[in-house]
Short mmCIF file of C-alpha atoms in Angstrom, two decimals:
data_model
loop_
_atom_site.label_atom_id
_atom_site.label_comp_id
_atom_site.label_asym_id
_atom_site.label_seq_id
_atom_site.Cartn_x
_atom_site.Cartn_y
_atom_site.Cartn_z
CA MET R 5 58.98 -33.20 -0.80
CA SER R 6 57.79 -29.32 -0.95
CA ARG R 7 55.12 -28.50 0.76
CA THR R 8 53.30 -27.53 -3.33
CA GLN R 9 53.76 -31.22 -4.39
CA LYS R 10 51.70 -34.37 -3.86
CA THR R 11 52.39 -38.05 -5.45
CA PHE R 12 49.60 -40.15 -5.96
CA GLU R 13 50.43 -44.14 -6.65
CA LYS R 14 48.34 -47.17 -7.74
CA ASP R 15 48.62 -50.12 -9.62
CA GLY R 16 52.08 -49.26 -10.39
CA ARG R 17 50.93 -45.70 -11.56
CA LYS R 18 52.92 -42.93 -10.30
CA ILE R 19 51.19 -38.97 -10.46
CA THR R 20 53.12 -36.03 -9.39
CA LEU R 21 51.45 -33.14 -8.33
CA ILE R 22 52.77 -29.36 -8.34
CA GLY R 23 50.54 -26.72 -6.99
CA THR R 24 51.52 -23.70 -8.39
CA ALA R 25 50.59 -19.74 -8.44
CA HIS R 26 50.05 -18.42 -11.83
CA VAL R 27 52.16 -15.34 -11.17
CA SER R 28 54.48 -16.76 -9.32
CA GLN R 29 58.35 -17.13 -10.55
CA GLU R 30 59.06 -19.75 -7.93
CA SER R 31 56.47 -22.02 -9.15
CA ILE R 32 58.24 -21.72 -12.68
CA PHE R 33 61.48 -22.62 -11.32
CA GLU R 34 59.90 -25.27 -9.11
CA VAL R 35 58.15 -26.66 -12.32
CA LYS R 36 60.90 -26.77 -14.77
CA ASN R 37 63.43 -28.62 -12.76
CA VAL R 38 60.64 -31.38 -11.09
CA ILE R 39 59.81 -32.26 -14.27
CA HIS R 40 63.44 -32.70 -15.48
CA GLU R 41 64.29 -34.24 -12.56
CA ILE R 42 61.48 -36.79 -12.39
CA ASN R 43 61.77 -37.31 -16.41
CA PRO R 44 57.85 -38.13 -16.47
CA ASP R 45 56.27 -40.14 -19.60
CA ALA R 46 53.54 -37.23 -19.73
CA VAL R 47 53.06 -33.72 -18.46
CA ALA R 48 49.24 -32.60 -17.78
CA VAL R 49 48.57 -29.15 -17.14
CA GLU R 50 45.56 -27.36 -16.20
CA LEU R 51 44.57 -25.26 -19.37
CA ASP R 52 42.05 -25.76 -22.09
CA GLU R 53 42.69 -25.50 -25.99
CA LYS R 54 41.29 -21.97 -25.63
CA ARG R 55 43.22 -20.83 -22.64
CA TYR R 56 46.41 -22.12 -24.34
CA ASP R 57 45.95 -20.85 -27.64
CA SER R 58 45.25 -17.08 -25.54
CA ILE R 59 48.32 -17.36 -24.06
CA LYS R 60 50.51 -18.99 -26.58
CA ASN R 61 49.29 -16.05 -28.82
CA PRO R 62 48.41 -12.93 -26.91
CA GLU R 63 47.71 -10.86 -30.00
CA LYS R 64 44.69 -13.41 -30.55
CA TYR R 65 41.97 -10.62 -29.15
CA ARG R 66 42.55 -8.79 -32.53
CA GLU R 67 40.53 -10.71 -33.68
CA LEU R 68 37.71 -10.37 -32.23
CA ASP R 69 34.55 -9.99 -33.52
CA VAL R 70 32.35 -8.25 -30.62
CA ILE R 71 29.29 -8.28 -32.85
CA LYS R 72 29.16 -12.83 -33.31
CA ILE R 73 30.01 -12.78 -29.86
CA LEU R 74 26.74 -11.02 -28.78
CA ARG R 75 24.52 -12.30 -31.34
CA ARG R 76 25.82 -15.74 -29.95
CA ASN R 77 24.67 -14.56 -26.45
CA GLU R 78 28.39 -14.45 -24.94
CA GLY R 79 28.93 -10.70 -24.12
CA PHE R 80 28.86 -11.71 -20.45
CA LEU R 81 31.47 -14.43 -21.04
CA LEU R 82 33.66 -12.14 -22.63
CA LEU R 83 33.71 -9.72 -20.11
CA ALA R 84 33.95 -12.16 -17.30
CA ASN R 85 37.10 -13.35 -19.73
CA LEU R 86 38.54 -9.90 -19.93
CA VAL R 87 38.04 -8.83 -16.45
CA MET R 88 39.73 -12.24 -14.94
CA ALA R 89 42.67 -11.70 -17.96
CA SER R 90 43.35 -8.31 -16.66
CA MET R 91 43.66 -9.06 -13.12
CA GLN R 92 45.77 -11.81 -13.40
CA LYS R 93 48.04 -9.60 -15.93
CA ARG R 94 47.91 -6.57 -13.23
CA MET R 95 49.11 -8.92 -10.79
CA GLY R 96 51.80 -10.65 -13.01
CA ASN R 97 53.01 -7.06 -13.82
CA ASN R 98 53.84 -6.35 -10.18
CA LEU R 99 55.70 -9.51 -9.37
CA GLY R 100 57.70 -9.68 -13.19
CA VAL R 101 56.04 -12.34 -14.62
CA ASN R 102 53.45 -12.95 -17.13
CA SER R 103 50.29 -14.99 -16.02
CA GLY R 104 50.21 -18.77 -17.15
CA SER R 105 53.83 -18.65 -17.53
CA ASP R 106 53.90 -21.78 -14.93
CA MET R 107 51.71 -24.01 -17.26
CA MET R 108 53.75 -22.72 -20.48
CA THR R 109 56.97 -23.93 -18.54
CA ALA R 110 55.52 -27.33 -18.16
CA ILE R 111 54.32 -27.41 -21.86
CA LYS R 112 57.95 -26.33 -22.68
CA ALA R 113 59.86 -28.55 -20.54
CA GLY R 114 57.63 -31.85 -21.87
CA GLU R 115 58.27 -30.75 -25.30
CA GLU R 116 62.34 -30.53 -24.67
CA MET R 117 61.61 -33.93 -22.84
CA ASN R 118 59.79 -35.35 -26.35
CA VAL R 119 56.92 -36.54 -23.70
CA PRO R 120 52.85 -35.95 -24.56
CA VAL R 121 51.72 -32.42 -22.73
CA PHE R 122 47.84 -32.71 -21.70
CA LEU R 123 45.59 -30.18 -21.12
CA VAL R 124 43.24 -31.11 -18.79
CA ASP R 125 41.05 -28.24 -17.68
CA ARG R 126 37.33 -28.09 -18.54
CA PRO R 127 36.71 -25.31 -21.68
CA VAL R 128 36.56 -21.68 -19.40
CA GLN R 129 33.54 -20.81 -21.14
CA VAL R 130 31.59 -24.52 -19.96
CA THR R 131 32.73 -23.18 -16.74
CA PHE R 132 31.36 -19.63 -16.62
CA ARG R 133 28.07 -20.71 -18.10
CA ARG R 134 27.68 -23.41 -15.40
CA ALA R 135 28.51 -20.81 -12.56
CA TRP R 136 25.81 -18.38 -13.71
CA ALA R 137 23.07 -21.23 -14.81
CA LYS R 138 23.61 -22.81 -11.29
CA SER R 139 23.94 -19.15 -9.27
CA SER R 140 20.76 -17.82 -7.89
CA GLY R 141 19.77 -13.92 -8.69
CA SER R 142 21.83 -12.91 -5.57
CA GLY R 143 24.39 -14.91 -6.65
CA LYS R 144 24.48 -13.59 -9.95
CA VAL R 145 24.62 -10.41 -8.33
CA ASN R 146 27.71 -11.24 -6.41
CA LEU R 147 29.39 -12.71 -9.01
CA LEU R 148 29.44 -9.55 -10.96
CA SER R 149 30.37 -7.15 -8.21
CA ALA R 150 33.48 -9.44 -7.46
CA LEU R 151 34.51 -9.43 -10.97
CA LEU R 152 34.12 -5.53 -10.96
CA ALA R 153 35.68 -4.77 -7.64
CA SER R 154 38.64 -7.33 -8.68
CA SER R 155 39.01 -5.34 -12.00
CA PHE R 156 39.26 -1.77 -10.61
CA SER R 157 40.70 -2.80 -7.66
CA ASN R 158 44.42 -0.67 -6.91
CA GLU R 159 45.53 -3.23 -4.06
CA GLU R 160 48.61 -4.63 -4.65
CA ILE R 161 49.84 -8.14 -3.69
CA SER R 162 53.60 -9.04 -2.77
CA ARG R 163 55.48 -11.91 -3.86
CA GLU R 164 55.22 -13.19 -0.32
CA GLU R 165 51.33 -13.01 -0.31
CA VAL R 166 51.79 -15.30 -3.83
CA GLU R 167 53.77 -17.79 -2.04
CA ASN R 168 51.66 -17.82 1.02
CA LEU R 169 48.64 -18.90 -1.15
CA LYS R 170 50.31 -21.94 -2.25
CA GLY R 171 50.46 -23.05 1.39
CA SER R 172 47.21 -24.98 2.73
CA SER R 173 45.90 -22.55 5.46
CA GLY R 174 45.78 -19.29 3.09
CA MET R 175 44.42 -21.56 0.80
CA ASP R 176 41.68 -23.14 2.76
CA SER R 177 40.75 -19.56 4.31
CA MET R 178 40.06 -18.23 0.57
CA LEU R 179 37.95 -21.14 -0.73
CA SER R 180 35.72 -21.07 2.61
CA GLU R 181 34.97 -17.42 2.20
CA LEU R 182 34.60 -18.28 -1.62
CA ALA R 183 32.08 -20.96 -0.42
CA GLU R 184 30.04 -19.05 2.29
CA SER R 185 29.78 -16.44 -0.13
CA MET R 186 29.22 -17.66 -3.17
CA PRO R 187 28.20 -21.63 -2.96
CA ALA R 188 27.15 -22.41 -6.39
CA VAL R 189 30.39 -20.10 -7.74
CA LYS R 190 31.99 -22.49 -5.77
CA GLN R 191 30.38 -25.62 -6.43
CA VAL R 192 31.39 -24.91 -10.57
CA LEU R 193 34.82 -23.37 -10.21
CA ILE R 194 36.55 -25.39 -7.75
CA ASP R 195 34.63 -28.94 -6.88
CA GLU R 196 33.28 -29.71 -10.23
CA ARG R 197 37.01 -28.68 -11.82
CA ASP R 198 38.88 -30.50 -9.38
CA PHE R 199 36.52 -33.70 -10.18
CA TYR R 200 36.80 -32.97 -13.90
CA ILE R 201 40.86 -32.34 -13.63
CA ALA R 202 41.71 -35.67 -11.86
CA SER R 203 39.36 -37.51 -14.42
CA LYS R 204 41.67 -36.00 -17.32
CA ILE R 205 44.85 -36.72 -15.42
CA TRP R 206 43.79 -40.49 -14.81
CA ASN R 207 42.94 -40.93 -18.40
CA CYS R 208 46.58 -39.66 -19.57
CA THR R 209 48.76 -42.27 -20.88
CA GLY R 210 51.68 -43.02 -19.21
CA ASN R 211 52.62 -44.51 -15.23
CA ASN R 212 55.08 -41.91 -14.73
CA ILE R 213 52.80 -38.61 -14.84
CA VAL R 214 53.49 -34.77 -13.83
CA ALA R 215 50.78 -32.79 -13.40
CA VAL R 216 50.39 -28.84 -13.16
CA ILE R 217 47.85 -27.04 -11.29
CA GLY R 218 46.86 -24.16 -9.78
CA ALA R 219 47.63 -24.39 -6.31
CA GLY R 220 43.93 -24.16 -4.98
CA HIS R 221 43.09 -27.76 -6.92
CA MET R 222 45.66 -29.91 -5.17
CA ASP R 223 43.39 -31.32 -2.11
CA GLY R 224 40.28 -31.83 -4.17
CA VAL R 225 42.30 -33.53 -7.22
CA LEU R 226 44.15 -35.36 -4.92
CA ALA R 227 40.96 -36.87 -3.17
CA ASN R 228 39.32 -37.14 -6.41
CA LEU R 229 42.19 -38.99 -7.61
CA GLU R 230 42.44 -41.35 -4.99
CA LYS R 231 38.24 -42.35 -5.35
CA ILE R 232 38.56 -42.81 -8.88
CA ALA R 233 41.38 -44.88 -8.83
CA SER R 234 39.86 -47.08 -5.85
CA GLY R 235 36.52 -47.29 -8.05
CA GLU R 236 34.53 -45.56 -5.17
CA ILE R 237 33.65 -43.06 -8.24
CA SER R 238 33.33 -43.07 -11.79
CA GLY R 239 35.99 -40.94 -13.83
CA ASP R 240 32.69 -39.95 -15.88
CA ILE R 241 32.43 -36.46 -16.39
CA SER R 242 29.98 -36.10 -19.31
CA GLU R 243 28.05 -34.45 -16.68
CA ILE R 244 30.01 -31.48 -16.20
CA GLU R 245 31.35 -31.17 -19.47
CA ASN R 246 27.84 -29.26 -21.02
CA ILE R 247 26.04 -26.16 -19.84
CA PRO R 248 22.94 -27.86 -17.15
CA PRO R 249 19.48 -27.51 -19.27
CA LYS R 250 16.94 -25.36 -17.92
CA LYS R 251 14.17 -26.78 -15.92
CA ILE R 252 10.84 -27.06 -17.03
CA GLY R 253 9.81 -24.54 -14.63
CA SER R 254 12.13 -22.25 -15.79
CA LYS R 255 11.05 -22.70 -19.43
CA ILE R 256 7.68 -22.46 -18.35
CA ALA R 257 8.07 -19.15 -16.37
CA MET R 258 9.91 -17.96 -19.39
CA TRP R 259 6.91 -17.72 -20.98
CA ILE R 260 4.18 -17.37 -18.18
CA ILE R 261 5.66 -14.00 -16.65
CA PRO R 262 5.02 -12.20 -20.64
CA LEU R 263 2.15 -13.68 -21.00
CA LEU R 264 0.65 -12.95 -17.79
CA ILE R 265 1.70 -9.38 -18.09
CA VAL R 266 0.13 -9.20 -21.69
CA ALA R 267 -3.18 -10.79 -20.05
CA VAL R 268 -3.13 -8.14 -17.36
CA ILE R 269 -2.69 -5.37 -19.46
CA ALA R 270 -5.62 -6.54 -21.82
CA TYR R 271 -7.50 -7.41 -18.71
CA GLY R 272 -7.25 -3.50 -17.64
CA TYR R 273 -8.22 -2.53 -21.11
CA TYR R 274 -11.14 -5.00 -20.81
CA ILE R 275 -12.35 -4.17 -17.16
CA GLY R 276 -10.84 -0.55 -16.65
CA GLY R 277 -11.87 0.56 -19.97
CA LYS R 278 -8.85 3.02 -21.81
CA ASP R 279 -7.17 5.15 -18.98
CA ILE R 280 -6.32 1.82 -16.96
CA GLY R 281 -5.23 -0.09 -20.12
CA GLN R 282 -2.93 2.88 -21.10
CA LYS R 283 -1.77 3.34 -17.23
CA MET R 284 -0.54 -0.25 -17.53
CA VAL R 285 1.28 0.24 -21.08
CA PHE R 286 2.77 3.41 -20.03
CA SER R 287 3.70 1.77 -16.47
CA TRP R 288 5.39 -0.69 -18.96
CA ILE R 289 7.41 1.20 -21.35
CA LEU R 290 8.72 4.20 -19.06
CA TRP R 291 9.85 1.63 -16.37
CA ASN R 292 11.69 -0.90 -18.41
CA GLY R 293 12.26 1.53 -21.40
CA GLY R 294 13.85 3.98 -19.10
CA LEU R 295 15.90 2.14 -16.99
CA SER R 296 17.56 0.52 -19.70
CA ALA R 297 18.02 3.59 -21.39
CA LEU R 298 19.55 5.01 -18.02
CA GLY R 299 21.62 1.91 -18.46
CA ALA R 300 22.79 3.01 -21.53
CA ILE R 301 23.25 6.61 -20.44
CA LEU R 302 25.59 5.23 -17.79
CA ALA R 303 27.97 3.21 -19.96
CA GLY R 304 28.31 6.41 -22.20
CA GLY R 305 25.99 4.91 -25.01
CA HIS R 306 25.46 6.91 -28.58
CA PRO R 307 22.39 8.48 -28.18
CA LEU R 308 20.75 5.98 -31.01
CA THR R 309 21.90 3.06 -28.55
CA LEU R 310 19.66 5.08 -26.03
CA LEU R 311 16.84 4.88 -28.73
CA VAL R 312 17.45 1.22 -29.23
CA SER R 313 17.46 1.10 -25.32
CA PHE R 314 14.01 2.65 -24.78
CA ILE R 315 11.96 0.97 -27.42
CA GLY R 316 13.49 -2.26 -27.33
CA ALA R 317 13.52 -2.70 -23.78
CA PRO R 318 9.57 -3.29 -23.15
CA LEU R 319 9.66 -5.45 -26.12
CA THR R 320 12.64 -7.91 -25.45
CA SER R 321 11.65 -8.14 -21.80
CA LEU R 322 8.41 -9.91 -23.41
CA CYS R 323 10.54 -12.16 -25.95
CA PRO R 324 12.89 -15.10 -23.70
CA PHE R 325 14.71 -15.46 -27.01
CA ILE R 326 16.62 -12.06 -26.94
CA GLY R 327 17.48 -9.59 -24.69
CA VAL R 328 17.82 -5.67 -24.44
CA GLY R 329 21.44 -5.96 -24.37
CA ILE R 330 22.67 -7.83 -27.50
CA LEU R 331 20.19 -5.19 -29.79
CA THR R 332 21.83 -2.18 -27.76
CA GLY R 333 25.42 -3.63 -27.90
CA ILE R 334 25.44 -4.25 -31.71
CA VAL R 335 23.90 -1.13 -32.52
CA GLN R 336 26.56 0.40 -30.22
CA ALA R 337 29.24 -1.60 -32.12
CA LEU R 338 27.91 -0.55 -35.92
CA ILE R 339 28.10 3.14 -34.81
CA GLU R 340 31.16 3.08 -32.63
CA LYS R 341 33.20 0.59 -34.21
CA PRO R 342 36.40 -0.62 -32.22
CA GLN R 343 39.92 0.08 -33.59
CA VAL R 344 42.98 -1.74 -33.90
CA LYS R 345 44.49 0.08 -30.39
CA ASP R 346 41.26 -0.66 -28.42
CA LEU R 347 42.15 -4.64 -29.08
CA GLU R 348 45.54 -4.32 -28.29
CA ASN R 349 44.64 -2.48 -24.83
CA LEU R 350 41.90 -4.48 -23.91
CA SER R 351 43.88 -6.18 -20.68
CA GLN R 352 45.01 -2.80 -19.92
CA ASP R 353 41.95 -0.95 -20.28
CA ALA R 354 40.35 -3.53 -18.42
CA ALA R 355 41.76 -2.39 -15.01
CA SER R 356 40.07 1.06 -14.77
CA ILE R 357 36.97 2.81 -14.86
CA LYS R 358 38.51 5.36 -16.96
CA GLY R 359 39.91 2.36 -19.64
CA PHE R 360 36.25 0.99 -20.03
CA PHE R 361 35.08 4.36 -21.10
CA ARG R 362 37.94 5.02 -23.01
CA ASN R 363 38.04 1.48 -24.89
CA LYS R 364 35.28 1.34 -27.30
CA LEU R 365 35.06 -2.35 -27.58
CA LEU R 366 34.53 -2.12 -23.73
CA ARG R 367 32.11 0.28 -24.06
CA ILE R 368 30.29 -1.99 -25.89
CA LEU R 369 30.33 -4.57 -23.47
CA LEU R 370 29.23 -2.09 -20.79
CA VAL R 371 26.13 -0.70 -22.66
CA PHE R 372 25.28 -4.70 -22.94
CA LEU R 373 25.70 -5.52 -19.60
CA LEU R 374 23.99 -2.12 -17.95
CA SER R 375 21.32 -1.96 -20.32
CA SER R 376 20.58 -5.71 -19.67
CA ILE R 377 20.26 -4.73 -15.64
CA GLY R 378 18.40 -1.64 -16.02
CA SER R 379 15.73 -3.47 -17.78
CA SER R 380 15.54 -6.10 -15.52
CA ILE R 381 15.03 -3.73 -12.81
CA GLY R 382 12.73 -2.11 -14.97
CA THR R 383 10.60 -5.03 -15.59
CA PHE R 384 10.06 -5.29 -11.70
CA ALA R 385 9.47 -2.07 -11.28
CA ALA R 386 6.87 -1.90 -14.16
CA ALA R 387 5.35 -5.18 -12.96
CA ALA R 388 4.80 -3.64 -9.61
CA GLY R 389 2.86 -0.38 -10.97
CA ILE R 390 0.97 -2.54 -13.17
CA ALA R 391 -0.18 -4.56 -9.68
CA VAL R 392 -1.14 -0.99 -8.11
CA ASN R 393 -3.39 0.06 -11.48
CA PHE R 394 -4.76 -3.78 -11.35
CA SER R 395 -5.81 -3.08 -7.88
CA GLU R 396 -7.92 -0.29 -9.34
CA LEU R 397 -10.05 -2.74 -11.03
CA VAL R 398 -11.32 -4.67 -8.12
CA PRO R 399 -14.04 -1.87 -7.17
CA ILE R 400 -14.61 -1.94 -10.72
CA PHE R 401 -14.97 -5.76 -11.13
CA PHE R 402 -17.48 -5.83 -8.20
CA ARG R 403 -19.87 -3.52 -9.41
CA GLN R 404 -20.20 -4.73 -12.52
CA SER R 405 -20.72 -7.97 -11.14
#
């Protein structure tokens, strides 16, 4: 049996796993040949409904409504999806293969043989949101940096390197590096999905199943299949099907921090008078609004967008329900509406810095991202400035007491 195939048998059921690289011509040939050779009762593929739809209908991006996406607070999710799609498309173009062809080949083979085809991956939006929610502050920075670095990288990968990644040693090395640099991301992107995919495969109908999955999931899916089949673990995936709710501490902190800042400023006015109070207010506005506006400037935002950044950031930083990036992104979208050509060139433009500034939709997302980052940095800087002003109240307090 090929090194990219593994078989699991239990209680009269046989499951054949085929580990692929999504931009490998060899994987496409193997998938087609193995499915026709085995003649399975069912075919399972590592796709969810949305990714399947986007591969099947590549023009789907033309229907994007960026304002609705920003209102749903899904700006980062869209940006991450575009960066990943751009990276895979660039790799596929270099190798003469469309990304996702391995999965579509499996689906086509299943349809040709008139057997049911099951989509067994978790929805990508749930995966990204769980990865974001579970990451620490530094983890979020690492995740953003990794996404942007991969998008703008000019490094080309050879056919041999792609095939080597399907082997255990190359894949183990990659996964260990991910676990070390971003453990929460590795847990969500790999470990949770290994279990999710295994559970979905196990629940497919039929006794002879072929499952086509990424090579990086082979060992984890097989291990989980064995545990589910033996009863060692339950196949219940409800806990990882949804975005984890915020902990009580996080919910309280969402309100405590803004209320604390407002209380400190009010106390500054009460004890220190107008001079100290105004210093605190100016510090909050200038740091928060100034750095958010700087982010919008770096993103090439419209002058009105910069104004909204400066005015909006000091206010939205005190309101847990809306971020300034949503406001700036919507304003930028209303002023400079994306054209059809922007939607058509999304994947291509997302592969370069120039493309981000040339493409109106990508620039909207860049405005959303950088103005949000600027406001976050400004919040900490302003808090430090207010703390310095607050220290001036100490001698005044003791003189009055």
